[in-house]
Tab-separated table of C-alpha atoms in Angstrom:
chain	number	residue	atom	x	y	z
A	1	UNK	CA	-0.057	0.061	0.030
A	2	UNK	CA	1.000	3.621	-0.346
A	3	UNK	CA	2.701	5.113	2.706
A	4	UNK	CA	3.722	8.638	1.947
A	5	UNK	CA	4.140	11.794	3.834
A	6	UNK	CA	4.084	15.410	3.006
A	7	UNK	CA	4.967	18.520	5.053
A	8	UNK	CA	2.262	20.189	6.993
A	9	UNK	CA	0.001	22.470	4.898
A	10	UNK	CA	0.842	25.570	6.842
A	11	UNK	CA	4.574	25.022	6.443
A	12	UNK	CA	4.282	24.300	2.669
A	13	UNK	CA	2.181	27.467	2.099
A	14	UNK	CA	4.527	29.606	4.092
A	15	UNK	CA	7.375	28.649	1.809
A	16	UNK	CA	5.517	28.629	-1.502
A	17	UNK	CA	6.306	32.289	-2.386
A	18	UNK	CA	9.960	31.922	-1.579
A	19	UNK	CA	10.154	28.666	-3.458
A	20	UNK	CA	8.436	30.090	-6.521
A	21	UNK	CA	10.667	33.044	-6.514
A	22	UNK	CA	13.773	31.093	-6.230
A	23	UNK	CA	12.937	28.616	-8.859
A	24	UNK	CA	11.899	31.161	-11.232
A	25	UNK	CA	15.298	33.021	-10.696
A	26	UNK	CA	17.072	29.910	-11.322
A	27	UNK	CA	15.151	29.220	-14.589
A	28	UNK	CA	16.237	32.646	-15.735
A	29	UNK	CA	19.936	32.041	-15.131
A	30	UNK	CA	20.539	31.839	-18.848
A	31	UNK	CA	19.561	35.576	-19.228
A	32	UNK	CA	20.111	37.176	-15.875
A	33	UNK	CA	23.559	38.447	-14.766
A	34	UNK	CA	25.490	35.758	-12.770
A	35	UNK	CA	25.882	36.096	-9.080
A	36	UNK	CA	29.718	36.119	-9.221
A	37	UNK	CA	32.113	37.289	-11.880
A	38	UNK	CA	33.683	34.538	-13.886
A	39	UNK	CA	37.344	33.508	-13.054
A	40	UNK	CA	39.933	35.060	-15.374
A	41	UNK	CA	40.586	31.587	-17.047
A	42	UNK	CA	37.185	31.692	-18.566
A	43	UNK	CA	37.782	34.822	-20.733
A	44	UNK	CA	39.235	34.287	-24.281
A	45	UNK	CA	42.851	35.399	-24.714
A	46	UNK	CA	43.494	38.500	-26.560
A	47	UNK	CA	43.106	38.128	-30.251
A	48	UNK	CA	41.490	34.635	-29.797
A	49	UNK	CA	38.093	33.900	-31.433
A	50	UNK	CA	35.083	33.737	-29.127
A	51	UNK	CA	33.772	30.364	-28.176
A	52	UNK	CA	31.299	28.853	-30.660
A	53	UNK	CA	27.932	30.311	-30.531
A	54	UNK	CA	28.819	33.526	-28.515
A	55	UNK	CA	28.850	35.789	-31.575
A	56	UNK	CA	25.211	34.941	-32.200
A	57	UNK	CA	24.293	35.406	-28.606
A	58	UNK	CA	26.259	38.442	-27.303
A	59	UNK	CA	23.954	38.951	-24.281
A	60	UNK	CA	24.513	35.684	-22.656
A	61	UNK	CA	26.312	35.893	-19.303
A	62	UNK	CA	29.483	33.954	-18.811
A	63	UNK	CA	28.724	30.380	-17.806
A	64	UNK	CA	25.270	30.281	-19.511
A	65	UNK	CA	24.373	26.844	-20.710
A	66	UNK	CA	23.227	28.336	-23.994
A	67	UNK	CA	26.638	29.538	-24.810
A	68	UNK	CA	27.805	27.393	-27.863
A	69	UNK	CA	24.347	26.723	-29.189
A	70	UNK	CA	24.491	26.702	-32.917
A	71	UNK	CA	23.108	29.821	-34.433
A	72	UNK	CA	20.347	29.664	-37.180
A	73	UNK	CA	19.369	26.098	-36.217
A	74	UNK	CA	15.673	25.702	-35.550
A	75	UNK	CA	16.007	22.390	-33.808
A	76	UNK	CA	18.857	23.706	-31.500
A	77	UNK	CA	16.880	26.945	-30.854
A	78	UNK	CA	14.151	24.852	-29.105
A	79	UNK	CA	16.649	23.239	-26.566
A	80	UNK	CA	17.303	24.792	-23.220
A	81	UNK	CA	17.521	23.766	-19.604
A	82	UNK	CA	14.239	22.412	-18.139
A	83	UNK	CA	12.899	24.297	-15.098
A	84	UNK	CA	10.841	22.327	-12.529
A	85	UNK	CA	7.391	23.437	-11.505
A	86	UNK	CA	7.389	26.226	-8.879
A	87	UNK	CA	6.134	24.198	-6.128
A	88	UNK	CA	6.424	20.469	-5.197
A	89	UNK	CA	3.674	18.201	-6.408
A	90	UNK	CA	0.909	17.254	-4.016
A	91	UNK	CA	1.121	13.461	-2.956
A	92	UNK	CA	-1.889	12.635	-5.078
A	93	UNK	CA	-0.423	14.226	-8.178
A	94	UNK	CA	2.797	12.173	-8.111
A	95	UNK	CA	3.408	10.011	-11.150
A	96	UNK	CA	3.765	6.828	-8.989
A	97	UNK	CA	1.361	4.821	-11.038
A	98	UNK	CA	3.452	5.463	-14.128
A	99	UNK	CA	6.685	4.362	-12.744
A	100	UNK	CA	7.992	0.901	-13.576
A	101	UNK	CA	10.503	-1.410	-11.834
A	102	UNK	CA	11.457	-4.965	-12.695
A	103	UNK	CA	9.231	-7.945	-11.702
A	104	UNK	CA	9.207	-8.594	-8.047
A	105	UNK	CA	10.027	-5.020	-7.132
A	106	UNK	CA	7.598	-2.417	-5.677
A	107	UNK	CA	7.736	1.304	-5.571
A	108	UNK	CA	5.909	3.731	-3.255
A	109	UNK	CA	6.037	7.295	-2.298
A	110	UNK	CA	8.266	7.596	0.703
A	111	UNK	CA	7.911	11.464	1.314
A	112	UNK	CA	6.608	14.451	-0.587
A	113	UNK	CA	6.312	18.202	-0.354
A	114	UNK	CA	10.141	19.008	-0.481
A	115	UNK	CA	10.823	21.704	-3.156
A	116	UNK	CA	13.724	20.547	-5.398
A	117	UNK	CA	14.600	17.490	-3.433
A	118	UNK	CA	18.099	16.451	-4.515
A	119	UNK	CA	20.964	14.747	-2.684
A	120	UNK	CA	20.193	12.080	0.120
A	121	UNK	CA	22.154	11.212	3.239
A	122	UNK	CA	21.050	8.628	5.901
A	123	UNK	CA	21.554	9.428	9.634
A	124	UNK	CA	22.370	6.829	12.312
A	125	UNK	CA	18.851	6.957	13.716
A	126	UNK	CA	17.166	6.575	10.367
A	127	UNK	CA	16.618	10.239	9.548
A	128	UNK	CA	16.928	10.902	5.822
A	129	UNK	CA	18.556	14.259	4.965
A	130	UNK	CA	17.667	15.888	1.694
A	131	UNK	CA	19.564	18.773	0.014
A	132	UNK	CA	18.202	21.149	-2.634
A	133	UNK	CA	19.744	23.228	-5.466
A	134	UNK	CA	17.243	25.772	-6.329
A	135	UNK	CA	15.868	26.585	-2.947
A	136	UNK	CA	17.549	27.537	0.443
A	137	UNK	CA	16.669	24.492	2.424
A	138	UNK	CA	17.784	21.216	3.742
A	139	UNK	CA	15.025	18.785	4.785
A	140	UNK	CA	14.885	15.987	7.308
A	141	UNK	CA	12.517	13.064	6.810
A	142	UNK	CA	11.882	11.552	10.222
A	143	UNK	CA	10.416	8.254	11.227
A	144	UNK	CA	8.464	8.293	14.369
A	145	UNK	CA	5.908	5.912	15.731
A	146	UNK	CA	5.668	4.220	12.327
A	147	UNK	CA	4.850	7.526	10.595
A	148	UNK	CA	7.066	9.906	8.495
A	149	UNK	CA	7.223	13.633	8.822
A	150	UNK	CA	9.225	16.111	6.749
A	151	UNK	CA	10.866	18.994	8.576
A	152	UNK	CA	12.736	21.945	7.246
A	153	UNK	CA	16.012	21.338	9.116
A	154	UNK	CA	17.766	24.554	8.099
A	155	UNK	CA	16.957	27.417	5.657
A	156	UNK	CA	18.726	30.508	4.410
A	157	UNK	CA	21.395	28.538	2.596
A	158	UNK	CA	22.696	29.084	-0.913
A	159	UNK	CA	22.411	26.106	-3.161
A	160	UNK	CA	22.742	23.451	-0.396
A	161	UNK	CA	22.781	20.627	-2.846
A	162	UNK	CA	25.279	18.239	-1.111
A	163	UNK	CA	24.671	16.425	2.169
A	164	UNK	CA	26.692	13.737	3.954
A	165	UNK	CA	26.486	12.228	7.396
A	166	UNK	CA	29.094	10.584	9.722
A	167	UNK	CA	28.959	9.868	13.493
A	168	UNK	CA	26.191	12.037	14.373
A	169	UNK	CA	27.304	15.153	12.220
A	170	UNK	CA	25.573	16.308	9.059
A	171	UNK	CA	27.703	17.948	6.449
A	172	UNK	CA	26.242	20.496	3.974
A	173	UNK	CA	27.784	21.637	0.781
A	174	UNK	CA	26.606	25.065	-0.562
A	175	UNK	CA	27.969	26.863	-3.671
A	176	UNK	CA	31.090	28.064	-2.187
A	177	UNK	CA	31.402	26.475	1.364
A	178	UNK	CA	30.991	23.462	3.398
A	179	UNK	CA	29.373	23.485	6.894
A	180	UNK	CA	28.467	20.888	9.558
A	181	UNK	CA	25.810	20.432	12.196
A	182	UNK	CA	26.905	18.126	15.128
A	183	UNK	CA	24.546	15.913	16.979
A	184	UNK	CA	21.847	16.802	14.418
A	185	UNK	CA	19.536	13.931	15.128
A	186	UNK	CA	19.334	14.939	18.725
A	187	UNK	CA	18.223	18.385	17.673
A	188	UNK	CA	15.904	17.957	14.798
A	189	UNK	CA	13.377	20.420	16.176
A	190	UNK	CA	15.878	23.123	17.083
A	191	UNK	CA	19.159	22.392	15.280
A	192	UNK	CA	22.018	24.739	15.914
A	193	UNK	CA	23.308	27.049	13.134
A	194	UNK	CA	25.616	25.290	10.719
A	195	UNK	CA	29.317	25.765	11.479
A	196	UNK	CA	31.527	26.506	8.327
A	197	UNK	CA	34.454	24.185	7.983
A	198	UNK	CA	35.716	25.088	4.546
A	199	UNK	CA	35.068	28.185	2.552
A	200	UNK	CA	37.587	28.248	-0.271
A	201	UNK	CA	35.281	26.946	-2.958
A	202	UNK	CA	34.696	29.035	-6.164
A	203	UNK	CA	31.477	31.029	-6.435
A	204	UNK	CA	30.715	30.299	-10.061
A	205	UNK	CA	27.108	29.553	-10.701
A	206	UNK	CA	27.696	27.312	-13.713
A	207	UNK	CA	28.205	23.722	-12.367
A	208	UNK	CA	28.749	25.233	-8.806
A	209	UNK	CA	26.414	22.974	-6.832
A	210	UNK	CA	28.138	20.238	-5.045
A	211	UNK	CA	27.602	16.616	-4.310
A	212	UNK	CA	29.709	15.464	-1.154
A	213	UNK	CA	30.465	12.172	0.426
A	214	UNK	CA	32.633	10.572	3.067
A	215	UNK	CA	34.956	7.951	1.944
A	216	UNK	CA	36.292	4.773	3.756
A	217	UNK	CA	39.496	6.970	4.566
A	218	UNK	CA	37.220	9.051	6.815
A	219	UNK	CA	37.682	12.043	4.595
A	220	UNK	CA	35.210	14.345	3.026
A	221	UNK	CA	35.199	14.446	-0.769
A	222	UNK	CA	34.011	17.536	-2.657
A	223	UNK	CA	34.039	18.323	-6.497
A	224	UNK	CA	34.279	21.602	-8.342
A	225	UNK	CA	32.893	21.539	-11.860
A	226	UNK	CA	34.030	23.573	-14.831
A	227	UNK	CA	32.573	27.214	-14.756
A	228	UNK	CA	30.701	26.781	-18.016
A	229	UNK	CA	29.701	24.225	-20.771
A	230	UNK	CA	33.204	23.824	-22.337
A	231	UNK	CA	35.862	26.099	-20.940
A	232	UNK	CA	39.615	26.114	-20.262
A	233	UNK	CA	39.315	26.211	-16.404
A	234	UNK	CA	41.990	27.263	-13.926
A	235	UNK	CA	43.437	25.047	-11.131
A	236	UNK	CA	40.411	25.592	-8.772
A	237	UNK	CA	37.859	24.032	-11.273
A	238	UNK	CA	37.304	20.724	-12.934
A	239	UNK	CA	38.407	18.540	-9.986
A	240	UNK	CA	37.702	16.379	-7.019
A	241	UNK	CA	39.355	17.327	-3.614
A	242	UNK	CA	39.343	15.733	-0.226
A	243	UNK	CA	39.809	17.034	3.242
A	244	UNK	CA	39.658	16.034	6.881
A	245	UNK	CA	36.222	16.218	8.563
A	246	UNK	CA	37.192	19.502	10.157
A	247	UNK	CA	38.039	21.036	6.797
A	248	UNK	CA	41.716	20.864	7.323
A	249	UNK	CA	44.275	19.175	5.033
A	250	UNK	CA	42.444	19.849	1.687
A	251	UNK	CA	44.040	18.339	-1.335
A	252	UNK	CA	43.071	17.845	-5.043
A	253	UNK	CA	43.086	14.260	-5.944
A	254	UNK	CA	42.102	14.348	-9.615
A	255	UNK	CA	41.410	16.688	-12.306
A	256	UNK	CA	39.796	16.782	-15.881
A	257	UNK	CA	36.383	16.284	-14.292
A	258	UNK	CA	33.759	18.346	-16.023
A	259	UNK	CA	30.795	18.062	-13.583
A	260	UNK	CA	30.241	15.172	-11.271
A	261	UNK	CA	27.122	15.121	-9.019
A	262	UNK	CA	27.432	11.530	-7.719
A	263	UNK	CA	30.157	9.145	-6.564
A	264	UNK	CA	30.642	6.114	-4.267
A	265	UNK	CA	33.288	3.545	-3.392
A	266	UNK	CA	33.281	0.100	-4.651
A	267	UNK	CA	32.532	-2.172	-1.573
A	268	UNK	CA	35.399	-4.496	-2.394
A	269	UNK	CA	38.219	-2.563	-4.109
A	270	UNK	CA	37.420	0.639	-2.186
A	271	UNK	CA	38.105	2.627	-5.443
A	272	UNK	CA	36.001	5.745	-6.009
A	273	UNK	CA	33.662	5.591	-8.922
A	274	UNK	CA	31.978	8.793	-10.121
A	275	UNK	CA	29.618	9.952	-12.927
A	276	UNK	CA	30.698	12.754	-15.081
A	277	UNK	CA	28.420	14.878	-17.385
A	278	UNK	CA	29.780	15.524	-20.914
A	279	UNK	CA	29.821	18.859	-22.720
A	280	UNK	CA	26.821	20.208	-24.665
A	281	UNK	CA	26.365	21.599	-28.187
A	282	UNK	CA	28.776	19.401	-29.971
A	283	UNK	CA	26.257	16.905	-31.175
A	284	UNK	CA	22.997	15.404	-30.038
A	285	UNK	CA	24.686	11.907	-29.843
A	286	UNK	CA	28.125	12.692	-28.566
A	287	UNK	CA	29.732	12.992	-26.147
A	288	UNK	CA	28.268	10.537	-23.749
A	289	UNK	CA	28.256	10.803	-19.990
A	290	UNK	CA	30.895	8.840	-18.199
A	291	UNK	CA	31.389	6.442	-15.388
A	292	UNK	CA	34.900	6.939	-14.131
A	293	UNK	CA	37.135	5.219	-11.557
A	294	UNK	CA	39.985	6.690	-9.588
A	295	UNK	CA	42.919	4.231	-9.220
A	296	UNK	CA	45.549	6.755	-7.988
A	297	UNK	CA	45.868	10.293	-6.842
A	298	UNK	CA	46.781	12.790	-9.686
A	299	UNK	CA	44.835	11.214	-12.594
A	300	UNK	CA	43.430	13.517	-15.279
A	301	UNK	CA	40.074	12.458	-16.837
A	302	UNK	CA	40.416	14.472	-19.950
A	303	UNK	CA	37.903	17.411	-19.706
A	304	UNK	CA	37.863	19.748	-21.625
A	305	UNK	CA	40.510	18.126	-23.983
A	306	UNK	CA	39.262	14.686	-24.508
A	307	UNK	CA	35.537	13.555	-24.382
A	308	UNK	CA	34.185	10.056	-23.492
A	309	UNK	CA	37.708	8.721	-23.591
A	310	UNK	CA	38.019	8.599	-27.351
A	311	UNK	CA	37.015	11.966	-28.852
A	312	UNK	CA	39.439	14.845	-29.023
A	313	UNK	CA	37.467	17.995	-28.379
A	314	UNK	CA	37.207	20.120	-31.523
A	315	UNK	CA	37.710	23.425	-29.596
A	316	UNK	CA	40.373	22.593	-26.989
A	317	UNK	CA	41.880	19.204	-28.167
A	318	UNK	CA	44.258	20.571	-30.672
A	319	UNK	CA	47.699	18.984	-30.085
A	320	UNK	CA	46.227	16.629	-27.559
A	321	UNK	CA	45.580	12.866	-27.529
A	322	UNK	CA	43.058	10.910	-25.450
A	323	UNK	CA	45.870	8.479	-24.680
A	324	UNK	CA	47.215	11.215	-22.382
A	325	UNK	CA	44.142	10.882	-20.000
A	326	UNK	CA	42.480	8.311	-17.879
A	327	UNK	CA	39.571	6.780	-19.902
A	328	UNK	CA	36.177	6.206	-18.397
A	329	UNK	CA	35.164	2.571	-17.364
A	330	UNK	CA	31.769	2.958	-19.031
A	331	UNK	CA	29.650	5.328	-21.088
A	332	UNK	CA	26.148	6.355	-19.818
A	333	UNK	CA	24.368	7.886	-22.776
A	334	UNK	CA	24.632	11.226	-24.593
A	335	UNK	CA	23.510	14.121	-22.446
A	336	UNK	CA	21.748	11.782	-20.101
A	337	UNK	CA	22.747	13.759	-16.979
A	338	UNK	CA	23.944	10.859	-15.048
A	339	UNK	CA	23.983	12.100	-11.328
A	340	UNK	CA	23.723	10.214	-8.102
A	341	UNK	CA	25.150	6.684	-7.811
A	342	UNK	CA	25.651	4.159	-5.064
A	343	UNK	CA	26.813	0.569	-5.002
A	344	UNK	CA	24.252	-1.781	-3.695
A	345	UNK	CA	25.422	-3.792	-0.637
A	346	UNK	CA	22.060	-4.734	0.833
A	347	UNK	CA	20.391	-8.169	1.274
A	348	UNK	CA	16.841	-7.289	0.339
A	349	UNK	CA	17.330	-7.279	-3.542
A	350	UNK	CA	18.238	-10.485	-5.444
A	351	UNK	CA	21.800	-11.630	-5.475
A	352	UNK	CA	22.249	-10.384	-9.003
A	353	UNK	CA	22.174	-6.777	-7.644
A	354	UNK	CA	24.972	-7.263	-5.165
A	355	UNK	CA	27.723	-4.663	-5.713
A	356	UNK	CA	26.171	-3.238	-8.859
A	357	UNK	CA	26.231	0.511	-9.338
A	358	UNK	CA	22.850	2.089	-9.217
A	359	UNK	CA	22.850	5.371	-11.151
A	360	UNK	CA	20.128	8.092	-11.384
A	361	UNK	CA	20.060	9.714	-14.773
A	362	UNK	CA	18.307	13.089	-14.516
A	363	UNK	CA	17.544	13.189	-18.300
A	364	UNK	CA	18.750	15.166	-21.236
A	365	UNK	CA	17.762	18.700	-22.160
A	366	UNK	CA	20.420	19.282	-24.752
A	367	UNK	CA	18.895	16.670	-27.221
A	368	UNK	CA	15.750	16.644	-29.446
A	369	UNK	CA	14.751	13.177	-28.481
A	370	UNK	CA	15.185	12.991	-24.711
A	371	UNK	CA	17.046	10.104	-23.005
A	372	UNK	CA	17.516	9.354	-19.364
A	373	UNK	CA	14.964	10.358	-16.785
A	374	UNK	CA	15.488	6.977	-15.252
A	375	UNK	CA	17.501	4.846	-12.793
A	376	UNK	CA	19.831	2.238	-14.303
A	377	UNK	CA	22.074	-0.304	-12.942
A	378	UNK	CA	25.705	-0.757	-14.156
A	379	UNK	CA	27.234	-4.207	-13.862
A	380	UNK	CA	30.975	-4.449	-13.747
A	381	UNK	CA	33.466	-6.867	-15.202
A	382	UNK	CA	36.115	-8.394	-12.897
A	383	UNK	CA	38.589	-5.713	-13.992
A	384	UNK	CA	36.300	-2.913	-12.754
A	385	UNK	CA	35.042	-1.800	-16.116
A	386	UNK	CA	31.356	-1.564	-16.949
A	387	UNK	CA	29.974	-4.846	-18.498
A	388	UNK	CA	26.393	-3.758	-19.129
A	389	UNK	CA	23.807	-1.002	-18.323
A	390	UNK	CA	20.287	-2.135	-17.728
A	391	UNK	CA	17.009	-0.175	-16.896
A	392	UNK	CA	15.783	-0.379	-13.274
A	393	UNK	CA	13.274	2.507	-12.741
A	394	UNK	CA	11.565	3.968	-15.759
A	395	UNK	CA	8.449	6.003	-16.555
A	396	UNK	CA	9.664	9.507	-15.785
A	397	UNK	CA	9.818	10.326	-19.575
A	398	UNK	CA	6.481	10.339	-21.318
A	399	UNK	CA	5.969	11.579	-24.965
A	400	UNK	CA	9.353	13.184	-24.905
A	401	UNK	CA	8.485	15.140	-21.855
A	402	UNK	CA	9.440	14.738	-18.166
A	403	UNK	CA	6.883	14.016	-15.612
A	404	UNK	CA	9.694	13.607	-12.981
A	405	UNK	CA	13.572	13.677	-12.794
A	406	UNK	CA	15.473	11.327	-10.563
A	407	UNK	CA	18.525	12.897	-8.981
A	408	UNK	CA	19.992	10.641	-6.192
A	409	UNK	CA	19.794	7.099	-4.842
A	410	UNK	CA	20.298	5.949	-1.257
A	411	UNK	CA	20.292	2.516	0.204
A	412	UNK	CA	18.489	2.190	3.505
A	413	UNK	CA	19.454	0.000	6.398
A	414	UNK	CA	16.840	-2.689	5.503
A	415	UNK	CA	18.230	-2.962	1.911
A	416	UNK	CA	15.411	-0.886	0.333
A	417	UNK	CA	16.346	1.999	-2.118
A	418	UNK	CA	15.283	5.617	-2.076
A	419	UNK	CA	15.221	7.772	-5.118
A	420	UNK	CA	14.869	11.539	-5.080
A	421	UNK	CA	12.941	13.520	-7.744
A	422	UNK	CA	13.645	17.269	-7.856
A	423	UNK	CA	11.039	17.890	-10.541
A	424	UNK	CA	8.163	16.806	-8.215
A	425	UNK	CA	9.895	17.381	-4.762
A	426	UNK	CA	9.524	13.862	-3.625
A	427	UNK	CA	11.365	10.768	-2.567
A	428	UNK	CA	10.323	7.227	-3.582
A	429	UNK	CA	11.037	3.871	-2.016
A	430	UNK	CA	11.928	0.666	-3.882
A	431	UNK	CA	11.520	-2.772	-2.138
A	432	UNK	CA	11.685	-6.244	-3.267
A	433	UNK	CA	9.248	-9.113	-2.249
A	434	UNK	CA	5.583	-8.982	-1.483
A	435	UNK	CA	3.936	-5.609	-2.035
A	436	UNK	CA	2.972	-5.475	1.715
A	437	UNK	CA	6.636	-4.925	2.555
A	438	UNK	CA	6.366	-1.443	0.965
A	439	UNK	CA	4.004	-0.386	3.737
A	440	UNK	CA	6.252	-1.245	6.607
C-alpha cells in the first residue's frame, strides 16, 4: 500500500512564495547576470576567437548553458535547460502509477512536499536528509511511531545541494562553502546554526552546486565543476578534492572532471567511482556521459581536452591525444545527465544486484529526442570496467516530456532503495518481495 508523507500544509504554504521566486530566478539564469564574476581563466585570450555560438548570442552571461548553441538552427533553438514546477507536487499528483520497476520489485512514495529534493544522506537513527539546489533548504525526513514527517531542518542557505552524514554530524555543501551540524539527530526540532569548516570553494554559478560524500578513509570528498559548458578552467575548477572532517588538509586528488554530481566507493576494491556529465552543443549523440574510476591520486580524466575517452574536443583538443588521459570505465548515454550513484550492498534485492552501481540519470535537455530520466544499474567486469547497463526504474519520460526527474539514490539499512525526484519534490522507496513490505 502507499505510505507517503508530506509537509504540513501551513509549512508548505508559508514557503510557497519563496520557493516560486527562487525557482523562477534559477530558470532565468541563462539571461540574468551571474551572481559572481567568472574567473579570469574563462575569458578568451587577446586576439582569440570567441567560443562557438557566442557571436550569435552576445548578451549571454559567462557560464550560461546556452553558450555554444548553434546559431540559425531551428532544432537547437528549441533546446534549453528544463525548469521544474514552482512548487512540489501534491502526493496525489505524483506519477507513482506510471513508474515501472522490474518484476518482483515495488515502488511507493516515501515522502513528498520538498521543493527541489536532490541529494540524500542517511543518519544513524534513520533520518533521511535531503539537500536542494534551487531553494535555500535542507530537509529531514523523520520516522516516528511508524509515521514519517518532513521537517525543514535549516533554511537561508545558498544552493545546499550536497549532504553527507558521519558519526552524528551532518555536512552540507553550498555553492562556495561546506558546513556541519553536530549531533543533528538529537536536535531536529531546534538544530544549531551550521558551522563553516571550509570556505575556499569558487562562487561560479555554472556547475557550482556540489555533491559530497565521506570515503572509507574518513575524509570528506567534494568536487568543483567547470565554470561553463566547455571552457579552459583554472586550477580551482574541474576537479575532486578531499579534506579532513574538520575542513583541514584539503588536497586535489584528480582533475579533468567536467561536472560530477554523484560518486561512491566500490565495496570490495574501495576505489572511487564517479559519474561525469559530458559537454553540450557538440552533437545530439556525442559525447556520452561517463562512469569513471579513480585508481591513483593525480589522474586526469580528460575534460575539456578529451571527451568520453576517445574523442578529441574540436575546440580545445588541438595537439592533444586521448591516450594522455584516464579513460572512463563505461559510457552512460549522450547528455543523459547521470547524477547520483551508489553501489548496492544490501540483502533485500536478489543476489544479482549485489555490488552493482545504481545510477540516477536526470535526463537530457540538450537533445531533441530525450533520453535518461530513469535509474539504471551498471554491472561491472572483474577488471572494474562496465559490463552492461540495464534499466531499473523507468516512466519519468512520457511523450518526450518529463513527468519527473531522478537525482540521487540511497540504500536504507533494510536494503530498500530511495530515489529523489527534484522535478516533483519527492522521494520514492523501492523494495523487493511481497507488496505489503512497501508499507512497513
